[in-house]
Amino acid sequence: MAGLDKRVGSYEEALAGLTDGMTVLAGGFGLCGIPENLIAEIRRRGVRDLTVVSNNCGVDGFGLGVLLEDRQIRKMIASYVGENALFEQQLLSGELEVELTPQGTLAEKLRAGGAGIPAFYTATGYGTPVAEGKEVREFKGRKYILEEAITGDFAIVKGWKADHFGNVVYRHTAQNFNPLVAAAGRITVVEVEEIVEPGELEPSQIHTPGIYVDRIIQGSFEKRIEKRTLRS
């Protein structure tokens, strides 16, 4: 990377430095706004023993599900098993370590990690197995549990548009977990549908400032629908 120009020319270059045992944060919700080509590059590289943090783990044969197929994920931190039979199978067999986390708590763990906040208290999960082994404190008569923030070695993100400086705009609901993930990675890689010249993006419309982004790559996307519903 030279100066402020964050563009890279290949997916291999985009994920340079990713090695076995790292923690990868992945944006997206279901199959909406997932960094599908970066996930495919992780599969191609064959790195193993990964801890992956994402809302869910894709579906069988697509998204993060392809990393399960190749046994590349050692631990999954997620809020939803989703429509993924292989995820369920590996979870129940003990082959995959899974830390299920309430969705709002997962979002706040990532937000806190990106903001440099090491931990926070939340009432969510108190009195359930989620709270086991965690510090409990009472504030104004209500019990709260201490949750630690999440950061990662790599953050992989899907955006709509970006400029050379790494300023990113997401499209509609594809914002979901992507801005939170982008801020919480030590190395943040964003793949987008279009890279524009600096100055073309309206500053008030930028969702992730370039200060959080290390590498930008333009790709093409399948944008698969997770569950198609038709009305006759």
PDB file of N, CA, C and O in Angstrom, residues 1 26 29 34 57 68 76 82 84 125 130 133 149 160 163 198 203 215 222:
ATOM      1  N   MET A   1       0.836  -1.177   0.000  1.00  0.00           N
ATOM      2  CA  MET A   1       0.000   0.000   0.000  1.00  0.00           C
ATOM      3  C   MET A   1       0.882   1.243   0.000  1.00  0.00           C
ATOM      4  O   MET A   1       1.797   1.360   0.795  1.00  0.00           O
ATOM      5  N   ALA A  26     -16.271 -11.295  10.286  1.00  0.00           N
ATOM      6  CA  ALA A  26     -16.909 -11.262   8.970  1.00  0.00           C
ATOM      7  C   ALA A  26     -18.235 -10.520   9.044  1.00  0.00           C
ATOM      8  O   ALA A  26     -19.104 -10.852   9.856  1.00  0.00           O
ATOM      9  N   PHE A  29     -25.287 -10.443   7.285  1.00  0.00           N
ATOM     10  CA  PHE A  29     -26.406 -10.941   8.094  1.00  0.00           C
ATOM     11  C   PHE A  29     -27.126 -11.954   7.233  1.00  0.00           C
ATOM     12  O   PHE A  29     -27.725 -11.604   6.216  1.00  0.00           O
ATOM     13  N   ILE A  34     -22.593 -10.106   2.646  1.00  0.00           N
ATOM     14  CA  ILE A  34     -21.435 -10.892   3.070  1.00  0.00           C
ATOM     15  C   ILE A  34     -20.272 -10.690   2.102  1.00  0.00           C
ATOM     16  O   ILE A  34     -20.479 -10.511   0.900  1.00  0.00           O
ATOM     17  N   CYS A  57     -23.224 -18.438  10.189  1.00  0.00           N
ATOM     18  CA  CYS A  57     -22.137 -19.076   9.441  1.00  0.00           C
ATOM     19  C   CYS A  57     -22.568 -19.468   8.030  1.00  0.00           C
ATOM     20  O   CYS A  57     -22.257 -20.554   7.543  1.00  0.00           O
ATOM     21  N   LEU A  68     -16.599 -24.266   6.668  1.00  0.00           N
ATOM     22  CA  LEU A  68     -16.950 -25.433   7.473  1.00  0.00           C
ATOM     23  C   LEU A  68     -16.705 -26.713   6.685  1.00  0.00           C
ATOM     24  O   LEU A  68     -16.237 -27.712   7.238  1.00  0.00           O
ATOM     25  N   MET A  76     -16.459 -20.901  16.314  1.00  0.00           N
ATOM     26  CA  MET A  76     -17.383 -19.943  15.730  1.00  0.00           C
ATOM     27  C   MET A  76     -18.063 -19.164  16.836  1.00  0.00           C
ATOM     28  O   MET A  76     -18.632 -19.749  17.768  1.00  0.00           O
ATOM     29  N   GLY A  82     -28.551 -20.606  12.017  1.00  0.00           N
ATOM     30  CA  GLY A  82     -28.978 -20.309  10.655  1.00  0.00           C
ATOM     31  C   GLY A  82     -29.448 -21.525   9.887  1.00  0.00           C
ATOM     32  O   GLY A  82     -29.818 -22.548  10.455  1.00  0.00           O
ATOM     33  N   ASN A  84     -27.926 -23.721   8.193  1.00  0.00           N
ATOM     34  CA  ASN A  84     -26.722 -24.450   7.845  1.00  0.00           C
ATOM     35  C   ASN A  84     -26.692 -25.798   8.558  1.00  0.00           C
ATOM     36  O   ASN A  84     -26.382 -25.883   9.754  1.00  0.00           O
ATOM     37  N   GLY A 125     -29.099 -11.707  28.981  1.00  0.00           N
ATOM     38  CA  GLY A 125     -28.486 -12.990  29.308  1.00  0.00           C
ATOM     39  C   GLY A 125     -28.378 -13.277  30.787  1.00  0.00           C
ATOM     40  O   GLY A 125     -28.058 -14.410  31.167  1.00  0.00           O
ATOM     41  N   VAL A 130     -25.999 -17.986  29.337  1.00  0.00           N
ATOM     42  CA  VAL A 130     -25.112 -16.959  28.766  1.00  0.00           C
ATOM     43  C   VAL A 130     -24.269 -16.305  29.858  1.00  0.00           C
ATOM     44  O   VAL A 130     -23.128 -15.897  29.627  1.00  0.00           O
ATOM     45  N   GLY A 133     -20.226 -18.030  34.585  1.00  0.00           N
ATOM     46  CA  GLY A 133     -18.813 -17.701  34.692  1.00  0.00           C
ATOM     47  C   GLY A 133     -18.476 -16.247  34.489  1.00  0.00           C
ATOM     48  O   GLY A 133     -17.290 -15.883  34.484  1.00  0.00           O
ATOM     49  N   ALA A 149     -15.250  -7.128  25.044  1.00  0.00           N
ATOM     50  CA  ALA A 149     -15.292  -6.690  23.660  1.00  0.00           C
ATOM     51  C   ALA A 149     -14.608  -7.713  22.752  1.00  0.00           C
ATOM     52  O   ALA A 149     -13.864  -8.588  23.220  1.00  0.00           O
ATOM     53  N   TRP A 160     -20.631  -1.247  -0.717  1.00  0.00           N
ATOM     54  CA  TRP A 160     -21.239  -0.925  -2.012  1.00  0.00           C
ATOM     55  C   TRP A 160     -20.265  -0.102  -2.850  1.00  0.00           C
ATOM     56  O   TRP A 160     -19.822  -0.498  -3.908  1.00  0.00           O
ATOM     57  N   ASP A 163     -13.954   4.916  -2.048  1.00  0.00           N
ATOM     58  CA  ASP A 163     -12.972   5.673  -2.816  1.00  0.00           C
ATOM     59  C   ASP A 163     -11.575   5.133  -2.525  1.00  0.00           C
ATOM     60  O   ASP A 163     -11.411   4.183  -1.755  1.00  0.00           O
ATOM     61  N   PRO A 198     -11.587   9.877  -5.384  1.00  0.00           N
ATOM     62  CA  PRO A 198     -11.745  10.684  -4.171  1.00  0.00           C
ATOM     63  C   PRO A 198     -12.545  11.945  -4.465  1.00  0.00           C
ATOM     64  O   PRO A 198     -12.344  12.603  -5.485  1.00  0.00           O
ATOM     65  N   PRO A 203     -19.626  13.293   1.657  1.00  0.00           N
ATOM     66  CA  PRO A 203     -19.080  13.013   2.992  1.00  0.00           C
ATOM     67  C   PRO A 203     -20.126  12.596   4.018  1.00  0.00           C
ATOM     68  O   PRO A 203     -19.871  11.721   4.849  1.00  0.00           O
ATOM     69  N   ARG A 215      -7.300  -2.122   3.268  1.00  0.00           N
ATOM     70  CA  ARG A 215      -7.230  -2.587   1.877  1.00  0.00           C
ATOM     71  C   ARG A 215      -8.628  -2.568   1.263  1.00  0.00           C
ATOM     72  O   ARG A 215      -9.599  -2.938   1.910  1.00  0.00           O
ATOM     73  N   GLU A 222     -22.302 -12.644  -6.527  1.00  0.00           N
ATOM     74  CA  GLU A 222     -23.458 -13.462  -6.855  1.00  0.00           C
ATOM     75  C   GLU A 222     -24.711 -12.964  -6.150  1.00  0.00           C
ATOM     76  O   GLU A 222     -25.805 -13.005  -6.691  1.00  0.00           O
TER      77      GLU A 222
END
